[in-house]
């Protein structure tokens, strides 16, 4: 198969916010308990309760931001139950995910995990079953330098300096598990919560970044209509994009299912486009509104409540991730953060654990291949490739790409995918407004079968390998094997 890629270095799309490659960790299944946290008495190596292997793997990945504590869990979470000495923690019941919640892992443990990983925290408040006062107290606990009750509580718990948490979600899926609200009701609650939380902007240089929970289409339009012009109360507007319910599991699926999953990125693109249009329109009133996709990824039927939403993760998931992240990169002008669901042992995880063992999934490696896009300038990258009609009738391009140029302008970064299961692709790359010097380096992720995955016995079955690329000048050719992804870092002359 042959395809063409034209990268135009004079057509800049915007800065790719590093938070584009964030993740999400909820109190659900074994994501927090067992995944991030094992407790100080565990035989699994830990730093005062935090797992060493998973936190350092996330640090290596340069994970930029982590959303917590939910998800549906957030709108039934009371942060005060999870702070203070061990014997004062108040156990509860994890309503949505049907398990005991010991509250051993709370705000201070989460913020310590973020500091160990080197990522920013993104905290979701409880709108569905909480109060404005409770949410405001949480912001105060995390950020206030004054002598207030909640700031004293933080100090008493051993943290004299404010944490400076910038990103705050005002509820989660409030159209569903977050209170079954109409857009009008949610806009009412949002305005109320955000009025007081916005007033805490002074606790942080640059202010807080407040995120509203959206859905799609008419719901979103109605929400904005009922904001009654109070648009300064939000900085981000979030949508959730889950796909894959048609395949029984991550490793059992037909070839048709493979192409259908790749086709889902076209549907995601449409949802992102529509949300971006809406936010552009409402930004014309003077306050910039950004898109956030704070939950997304594959969700197969094998991931159900009794299994703690656990699912395996195959090369197919990695190829889907590359195509989705490429699509997100193309929206970097308005899309400032995404958070894949969910980090460890839940849904499309980057890490899986079993006792004290850990594996990096193919999705982990997909994220690895995007690290050089962080903070770079997105460039127009047009692909001209054959398509395949998926079972949903969509013409799915067989080759996908995104491009960026490093902040100092000396490196071109390309992330490419060939989703064809049996044919390699010869890709003719042409550069406009840039010229490649020799010495490109590449990372290739592929495996004989798209169902291949990493297990605790074979943790490195699917892993990228370095590849020498002969790139040079304004035009060059690259060959991509079937079912593969390639990231390239190309020095520019
Ligand atoms: O990620 C699992 C669940 O999916 C989240 O708790 C919820 O927000 C979404 O419906």
Coordinates of C-alpha atoms and ligand atoms in Angstrom, one line a residue:
X1 CA 0.0 0.0 0.0
X2 CA 1.2 3.5 -0.7
X3 CA 0.3 6.8 1.0
X4 CA 1.4 10.4 1.2
X5 CA 2.0 12.7 4.1
X6 CA 2.5 16.4 3.7
X7 CA 3.6 18.4 6.7
X8 CA 3.3 22.1 6.5
X9 CA 5.7 23.8 8.9
X10 CA 4.2 27.2 8.0
X11 CA 0.7 26.2 9.1
X12 CA 0.9 26.2 12.9
X13 CA -2.1 24.8 14.8
X14 CA -1.2 26.0 18.3
X15 CA 0.8 24.7 21.3
X16 CA 0.2 21.1 22.3
X17 CA -0.4 21.5 26.0
X18 CA 1.5 18.8 27.9
X19 CA -1.7 18.0 29.7
X20 CA -3.0 16.5 26.4
X21 CA -1.4 13.3 27.6
X22 CA -2.9 13.1 31.1
X23 CA -4.6 10.2 32.9
X24 CA -7.4 9.5 35.3
X25 CA -7.4 7.5 38.5
X26 CA -10.6 6.7 40.4
X27 CA -11.4 4.8 43.6
X28 CA -12.6 1.9 41.5
X29 CA -11.5 -1.7 41.3
X30 CA -7.7 -1.9 41.8
X31 CA -6.8 1.5 40.4
X32 CA -6.0 3.2 43.7
X33 CA -6.0 0.3 46.2
X34 CA -3.5 -2.2 44.8
X35 CA -2.4 0.0 41.9
X36 CA -1.1 3.3 43.3
X37 CA -1.4 2.5 47.0
X38 CA -0.6 -0.7 48.9
X39 CA -0.2 0.8 52.4
X40 CA 3.0 1.1 54.4
X41 CA 2.7 -2.5 55.8
X42 CA 2.6 -4.1 52.4
X43 CA 5.4 -6.5 51.2
X44 CA 5.1 -4.8 47.8
X45 CA 7.9 -2.2 47.8
X46 CA 6.5 1.1 48.7
X47 CA 7.3 4.6 50.0
X48 CA 5.1 5.0 53.0
X49 CA 2.2 3.2 51.2
X50 CA 2.7 4.4 47.6
X51 CA 3.8 1.7 45.3
X52 CA 7.4 2.3 44.0
X53 CA 7.1 0.5 40.7
X54 CA 3.9 2.1 39.4
X55 CA 4.8 5.6 40.5
X56 CA 8.2 5.4 38.9
X57 CA 6.8 4.0 35.7
X58 CA 4.4 6.9 35.5
X59 CA 7.2 9.3 36.3
X60 CA 9.3 7.8 33.4
X61 CA 6.3 8.3 31.2
X62 CA 6.4 12.1 32.1
X63 CA 2.7 11.8 33.0
X64 CA 1.7 15.5 33.1
X65 CA -1.6 15.4 35.1
X66 CA -3.7 13.0 37.0
X67 CA -7.5 13.4 37.6
X68 CA -8.9 12.1 40.9
X69 CA -10.9 10.8 42.9
X70 CA -13.6 10.1 40.2
X71 CA -15.6 9.6 38.0
X72 CA -18.9 8.6 39.6
X73 CA -17.0 8.2 42.9
X74 CA -16.4 11.9 43.1
X75 CA -20.0 13.0 43.5
X76 CA -20.3 10.7 46.5
X77 CA -16.9 11.5 48.1
X78 CA -16.4 13.4 51.3
X79 CA -12.9 14.6 51.4
X80 CA -12.9 15.2 55.2
X81 CA -13.3 11.4 55.7
X82 CA -9.9 10.8 54.1
X83 CA -7.6 13.2 55.9
X84 CA -5.8 13.0 59.3
X85 CA -4.3 10.3 61.4
X86 CA -5.1 6.7 60.4
X87 CA -7.4 6.1 63.3
X88 CA -9.5 9.1 62.4
X89 CA -10.2 8.1 58.8
X90 CA -13.9 7.3 58.3
X91 CA -14.6 4.1 56.3
X92 CA -17.4 4.4 53.8
X93 CA -19.0 2.4 51.0
X94 CA -18.0 3.0 47.4
X95 CA -21.6 3.3 46.1
X96 CA -21.1 3.1 42.3
X97 CA -18.3 0.5 42.3
X98 CA -19.8 -1.6 45.2
X99 CA -16.9 -2.1 47.6
X100 CA -15.7 -0.9 51.0
X101 CA -13.9 2.5 50.9
X102 CA -11.4 2.6 53.8
X103 CA -10.4 6.2 53.0
X104 CA -6.8 5.3 53.7
X105 CA -5.9 7.0 50.5
X106 CA -7.1 10.6 50.6
X107 CA -6.1 14.1 49.6
X108 CA -2.6 14.1 51.2
X109 CA -1.8 10.7 49.8
X110 CA -3.0 11.7 46.3
X111 CA -1.0 14.9 46.3
X112 CA 2.0 13.0 47.5
X113 CA 1.5 10.5 44.7
X114 CA 1.4 13.5 42.2
X115 CA 4.6 14.9 43.6
X116 CA 6.3 11.5 43.4
X117 CA 5.2 11.1 39.8
X118 CA 6.0 14.7 38.9
X119 CA 2.5 15.4 37.6
X120 CA -0.1 18.1 38.3
X121 CA -3.2 17.1 40.3
X122 CA -6.7 17.6 38.9
X123 CA -9.3 17.2 41.6
X124 CA -13.0 16.6 41.0
X125 CA -15.4 18.0 43.6
X126 CA -18.7 16.5 44.8
X127 CA -21.7 18.4 43.4
X128 CA -24.2 15.6 43.3
X129 CA -24.4 14.8 47.0
X130 CA -22.1 17.4 48.5
X131 CA -22.3 21.1 49.4
X132 CA -20.7 24.3 48.2
X133 CA -19.2 24.7 51.6
X134 CA -17.6 21.2 51.5
X135 CA -16.0 21.9 48.1
X136 CA -14.8 25.3 49.1
X137 CA -13.3 23.8 52.3
X138 CA -11.4 21.4 50.1
X139 CA -9.9 24.2 48.0
X140 CA -9.0 25.9 51.2
X141 CA -7.4 22.8 52.6
X142 CA -5.3 22.4 49.5
X143 CA -4.4 26.0 48.7
X144 CA -4.9 28.4 51.5
X145 CA -1.9 30.1 53.2
X146 CA -4.1 31.9 55.7
X147 CA -4.9 30.9 59.3
X148 CA -8.3 29.3 58.5
X149 CA -9.8 26.1 59.9
X150 CA -9.1 24.0 56.9
X151 CA -5.6 25.4 56.3
X152 CA -4.8 24.6 60.0
X153 CA -6.2 21.1 59.4
X154 CA -3.7 20.6 56.6
X155 CA -0.9 22.0 58.7
X156 CA -1.9 19.7 61.6
X157 CA -1.7 16.8 59.1
X158 CA 1.9 17.7 58.4
X159 CA 1.7 19.9 55.4
X160 CA 2.6 23.4 56.3
X161 CA 2.9 24.8 52.7
X162 CA -0.2 25.0 50.5
X163 CA -0.3 22.4 47.7
X164 CA -1.4 24.9 45.1
X165 CA -3.9 22.7 43.2
X166 CA -4.9 24.5 40.0
X167 CA -7.3 22.2 38.2
X168 CA -10.7 21.7 39.8
X169 CA -13.6 19.8 38.3
X170 CA -17.1 21.0 39.4
X171 CA -18.8 17.6 39.5
X172 CA -18.6 14.6 37.2
X173 CA -21.2 13.4 34.7
X174 CA -23.9 15.4 36.5
X175 CA -26.3 14.4 33.8
X176 CA -26.0 10.8 35.1
X177 CA -24.3 9.4 38.2
X178 CA -23.5 12.9 39.4
X179 CA -27.1 13.7 40.2
X180 CA -29.2 13.0 37.0
X181 CA -29.5 16.7 36.4
X182 CA -31.0 18.5 33.4
X183 CA -28.6 20.9 31.8
X184 CA -30.6 23.7 33.4
X185 CA -30.2 22.2 36.9
X186 CA -26.5 21.5 36.4
X187 CA -25.9 25.1 35.1
X188 CA -27.7 26.3 38.3
X189 CA -25.5 24.2 40.5
X190 CA -22.4 25.0 38.5
X191 CA -22.9 28.7 38.8
X192 CA -23.4 28.4 42.6
X193 CA -20.3 26.2 43.2
X194 CA -18.1 28.1 40.8
X195 CA -19.0 31.5 42.2
X196 CA -17.4 30.7 45.5
X197 CA -14.6 28.6 44.2
X198 CA -13.7 31.3 41.6
X199 CA -13.3 33.6 44.6
X200 CA -10.4 31.4 45.7
X201 CA -8.4 32.4 42.6
X202 CA -6.2 34.6 44.7
X203 CA -4.8 31.5 46.5
X204 CA -2.8 30.7 43.4
X205 CA -0.7 32.7 40.9
X206 CA -2.6 32.6 37.7
X207 CA -5.8 31.6 39.4
X208 CA -7.7 28.3 39.4
X209 CA -8.8 26.4 36.3
X210 CA -12.4 25.3 36.7
X211 CA -13.9 22.6 34.6
X212 CA -17.6 22.0 33.9
X213 CA -18.9 18.5 33.1
X214 CA -20.5 18.4 29.7
X215 CA -22.2 15.6 27.6
X216 CA -22.8 16.2 23.9
X217 CA -25.0 18.0 21.4
X218 CA -28.1 19.7 22.8
X219 CA -27.2 19.1 26.5
X220 CA -24.1 21.2 26.1
X221 CA -25.9 23.9 24.2
X222 CA -28.6 24.1 26.9
X223 CA -26.0 24.1 29.6
X224 CA -24.4 27.2 28.1
X225 CA -27.7 28.9 27.5
X226 CA -28.5 28.5 31.2
X227 CA -25.1 29.8 32.4
X228 CA -26.8 33.1 31.9
X229 CA -23.7 34.8 30.7
X230 CA -21.6 33.8 33.8
X231 CA -18.9 32.4 31.5
X232 CA -16.0 33.7 33.5
X233 CA -16.9 30.9 36.0
X234 CA -15.5 28.2 33.7
X235 CA -12.1 27.7 32.0
X236 CA -12.6 24.2 30.8
X237 CA -15.6 22.2 29.6
X238 CA -15.3 18.4 29.6
X239 CA -16.7 15.6 27.6
X240 CA -16.2 11.8 28.0
X241 CA -15.5 9.5 25.0
X242 CA -15.6 5.8 25.6
X243 CA -15.5 3.2 22.7
X244 CA -15.3 -0.5 22.1
X245 CA -18.4 -2.0 23.7
X246 CA -18.9 -4.2 20.5
X247 CA -15.7 -6.3 21.1
X248 CA -16.0 -8.9 23.9
X249 CA -12.6 -8.2 25.3
X250 CA -9.3 -6.5 24.7
X251 CA -7.8 -9.7 23.3
X252 CA -10.8 -11.5 21.7
X253 CA -12.1 -9.7 18.7
X254 CA -12.5 -10.1 14.9
X255 CA -10.6 -8.2 12.3
X256 CA -13.8 -6.3 11.6
X257 CA -13.8 -5.2 15.2
X258 CA -10.3 -3.9 14.8
X259 CA -11.2 -1.6 11.9
X260 CA -14.4 -0.6 13.7
X261 CA -12.4 0.5 16.8
X262 CA -10.2 2.6 14.5
X263 CA -13.3 4.0 12.9
X264 CA -14.5 5.1 16.3
X265 CA -11.8 7.8 16.3
X266 CA -13.8 9.4 13.4
X267 CA -16.8 9.6 15.8
X268 CA -14.7 11.0 18.6
X269 CA -13.3 13.6 16.1
X270 CA -16.9 14.7 15.4
X271 CA -17.7 15.1 19.1
X272 CA -14.5 17.0 19.7
X273 CA -15.2 19.3 16.7
X274 CA -18.7 20.1 17.8
X275 CA -17.6 20.9 21.4
X276 CA -14.8 23.1 20.0
X277 CA -17.2 25.0 17.8
X278 CA -19.5 25.7 20.8
X279 CA -16.6 26.8 23.0
X280 CA -15.2 29.1 20.3
X281 CA -18.6 30.7 20.0
X282 CA -19.0 31.3 23.7
X283 CA -15.4 32.5 23.9
X284 CA -16.3 35.4 21.7
X285 CA -17.9 37.0 24.8
X286 CA -14.4 37.6 26.2
X287 CA -13.4 34.7 28.5
X288 CA -11.5 31.9 26.8
X289 CA -13.2 28.5 27.1
X290 CA -11.1 25.3 26.6
X291 CA -12.1 21.8 25.8
X292 CA -11.1 19.0 28.2
X293 CA -11.7 15.3 27.5
X294 CA -11.3 14.1 31.0
X295 CA -12.3 10.5 30.5
X296 CA -11.8 8.5 27.3
X297 CA -10.5 5.2 26.0
X298 CA -11.7 1.6 25.3
X299 CA -14.3 -0.1 27.5
X300 CA -14.9 -3.7 26.7
X301 CA -17.7 -5.9 28.2
X302 CA -15.1 -7.9 30.1
X303 CA -14.7 -4.7 32.3
X304 CA -17.7 -4.8 34.6
X305 CA -18.5 -3.8 38.2
X306 CA -17.7 -7.3 39.7
X307 CA -14.3 -7.4 37.8
X308 CA -13.5 -3.9 39.1
X309 CA -13.6 -2.7 35.4
X310 CA -10.4 -4.7 34.8
X311 CA -9.5 -5.4 31.2
X312 CA -6.4 -6.5 29.3
X313 CA -4.7 -4.3 26.8
X314 CA -3.5 -5.4 23.3
X315 CA -1.6 -3.8 20.4
X316 CA -5.0 -2.8 19.0
X317 CA -5.5 -0.5 22.0
X318 CA -2.1 1.1 21.4
X319 CA -2.9 1.7 17.7
X320 CA -6.3 3.2 18.7
X321 CA -4.5 5.4 21.2
X322 CA -2.0 6.7 18.6
X323 CA -4.9 7.5 16.2
X324 CA -6.9 9.2 19.0
X325 CA -3.9 11.2 20.3
X326 CA -3.1 12.3 16.7
X327 CA -6.7 13.5 16.4
X328 CA -6.4 15.3 19.8
X329 CA -3.1 16.9 18.6
X330 CA -5.0 18.3 15.6
X331 CA -7.4 20.1 18.0
X332 CA -4.6 21.6 20.1
X333 CA -5.8 25.1 19.6
X334 CA -8.9 24.5 21.8
X335 CA -8.3 21.1 23.4
X336 CA -5.9 21.6 26.4
X337 CA -6.2 18.4 28.4
X338 CA -7.2 14.7 28.1
X339 CA -7.2 12.0 30.7
X340 CA -7.4 8.4 29.7
X341 CA -9.5 6.1 31.9
X342 CA -7.9 4.8 34.0
X343 CA -4.1 4.5 34.8
X344 CA -3.8 1.2 36.6
X345 CA -5.9 -2.0 36.4
X346 CA -9.1 -0.2 35.3
X347 CA -10.4 0.1 31.7
X348 CA -7.6 1.2 29.2
X349 CA -4.8 1.2 31.7
X350 CA -1.2 2.1 31.0
X351 CA -0.1 -0.3 33.8
X352 CA -1.4 -3.6 35.2
X353 CA -0.5 -5.1 38.5
X354 CA -0.8 -8.5 40.1
X355 CA 0.4 -8.7 43.7
X356 CA 3.9 -7.1 43.6
X357 CA 4.3 -7.6 39.8
X358 CA 3.6 -4.9 37.3
X359 CA 3.5 -4.7 33.5
X360 CA 3.5 -1.8 31.1
X361 CA 0.7 -2.2 28.6
X362 CA 1.0 -1.5 24.8
X363 CA -1.0 1.7 25.6
X364 CA 1.8 2.8 28.0
X365 CA 4.2 2.5 25.0
X366 CA 1.8 4.5 22.8
X367 CA 1.9 7.4 25.3
X368 CA 5.7 7.0 25.5
X369 CA 5.9 7.7 21.8
X370 CA 4.1 11.1 22.2
X371 CA 6.3 12.5 24.9
X372 CA 8.2 14.7 22.4
X373 CA 5.0 16.4 21.3
X374 CA 4.6 17.9 24.8
X375 CA 4.8 21.7 24.7
X376 CA 5.6 21.6 20.9
X377 CA 3.7 23.5 18.2
X378 CA 1.2 21.4 16.3
X379 CA 1.6 21.5 12.5
X380 CA -0.8 20.8 9.7
X381 CA -0.2 17.1 8.6
X382 CA -2.3 15.9 5.7
X383 CA -2.5 12.2 4.9
X384 CA -3.5 10.9 1.6
X385 CA -4.1 7.2 2.1
X386 CA -6.4 4.4 1.1
X387 CA -9.4 3.8 3.3
X388 CA -11.3 0.7 4.5
X389 CA -15.1 0.6 5.0
X390 CA -15.8 -0.5 8.6
X391 CA -18.9 -2.5 9.6
X392 CA -20.5 0.8 10.7
X393 CA -20.1 2.1 7.1
X394 CA -17.3 4.6 7.8
X395 CA -14.4 5.1 5.4
X396 CA -11.5 4.7 7.8
X397 CA -8.1 6.0 6.7
X398 CA -5.5 3.2 6.9
X399 CA -2.7 5.6 7.7
X400 CA -2.8 8.3 10.4
X401 CA -0.4 11.0 11.4
X402 CA 0.2 14.1 13.5
X403 CA 3.2 16.5 13.5
X404 CA 4.8 19.1 15.7
X405 CA 7.9 21.2 15.9
X406 CA 9.8 21.6 19.1
X407 CA 9.6 24.9 21.0
X408 CA 13.1 25.9 19.8
X409 CA 12.2 24.9 16.2
X410 CA 15.1 22.4 15.8
X411 CA 13.1 19.2 15.8
X412 CA 10.2 17.8 13.9
X413 CA 8.2 15.1 15.7
X414 CA 5.9 12.7 13.8
X415 CA 3.6 10.1 15.2
X416 CA 2.3 7.7 12.6
X417 CA 0.1 4.6 12.4
X418 CA -0.5 1.9 9.8
X419 CA -3.7 0.2 10.9
X420 CA -3.8 -2.3 8.0
X421 CA -3.6 -5.8 9.5
X422 CA -1.7 -7.4 6.7
X423 CA -0.1 -4.8 4.4
X424 CA 2.9 -2.6 5.0
X425 CA 2.7 1.0 3.8
X426 CA 5.2 3.0 1.9
X427 CA 4.8 6.5 3.0
X428 CA 6.1 9.4 1.0
X429 CA 6.7 12.3 3.3
X430 CA 7.0 15.9 2.0
X431 CA 7.8 18.9 4.1
X432 CA 6.8 22.4 3.4
X433 CA 8.7 25.2 5.0
X434 CA 11.2 22.8 6.7
X435 CA 14.0 20.6 5.7
X436 CA 15.2 17.5 7.5
X437 CA 18.8 17.0 8.5
X438 CA 20.2 13.4 8.7
X439 CA 20.1 11.6 12.1
X440 CA 16.4 11.0 12.7
X441 CA 15.6 8.5 15.4
X442 CA 12.5 6.4 15.5
X443 CA 10.5 4.1 17.8
X444 CA 8.5 1.4 16.2
X445 CA 5.7 -0.4 18.0
X446 CA 4.3 -3.6 16.4
X447 CA 3.9 -7.3 16.9
X448 CA 2.9 -10.2 14.7
X449 CA -0.7 -10.2 15.9
X450 CA -2.8 -7.1 16.8
X451 CA -4.2 -9.2 19.7
X452 CA -0.7 -9.5 21.2
X453 CA -0.4 -8.1 24.7
X454 CA 1.9 -8.1 27.8
X455 CA 1.4 -10.5 30.6
X456 CA 3.1 -11.0 34.0
X457 CA 5.0 -13.9 32.4
X458 CA 5.9 -12.0 29.3
X459 CA 5.9 -8.4 30.3
X460 CA 7.9 -7.2 27.2
X461 CA 6.0 -9.0 24.4
X462 CA 4.8 -5.7 23.0
X463 CA 7.3 -3.0 23.4
X464 CA 8.7 -0.4 21.0
X465 CA 12.1 -0.9 19.4
X466 CA 14.5 1.8 18.1
X467 CA 14.7 2.1 14.4
X468 CA 17.1 4.1 12.2
X469 CA 15.3 6.3 9.7
X470 CA 16.8 7.7 6.6
X471 CA 15.1 11.0 6.5
X472 CA 16.7 14.0 4.8
X473 CA 15.8 17.1 2.8
X474 CA 12.2 18.0 1.9
X475 CA 11.0 14.6 0.8
X476 CA 11.8 11.1 2.0
X477 CA 10.1 7.7 2.3
X478 CA 9.3 5.6 5.3
X479 CA 8.0 2.1 5.5
X480 CA 5.6 1.0 8.2
X481 CA 4.9 -2.7 8.8
X482 CA 1.3 -3.9 9.1
X483 CA -0.4 -3.0 12.4
X484 CA 2.3 -0.6 13.6
X485 CA 2.9 2.8 15.0
X486 CA 6.1 4.8 14.6
X487 CA 7.3 8.0 16.3
X488 CA 10.0 10.0 14.7
X489 CA 12.2 12.7 16.0
X490 CA 13.8 14.5 13.0
X491 CA 16.4 17.2 13.4
X492 CA 15.7 20.2 11.1
X493 CA 18.4 22.1 9.2
Ligands
LIG1 O1 -14.4 5.4 34.2 C1 -15.5 4.7 34.7 C2 -16.7 5.6 34.9 O2 -17.1 6.0 33.6 C3 -16.6 6.9 35.6 O3 -16.7 6.7 37.0 C4 -17.7 7.7 35.1 O4 -17.4 9.1 35.1 C5 -17.9 7.2 33.7 O5 -19.2 7.0 33.4

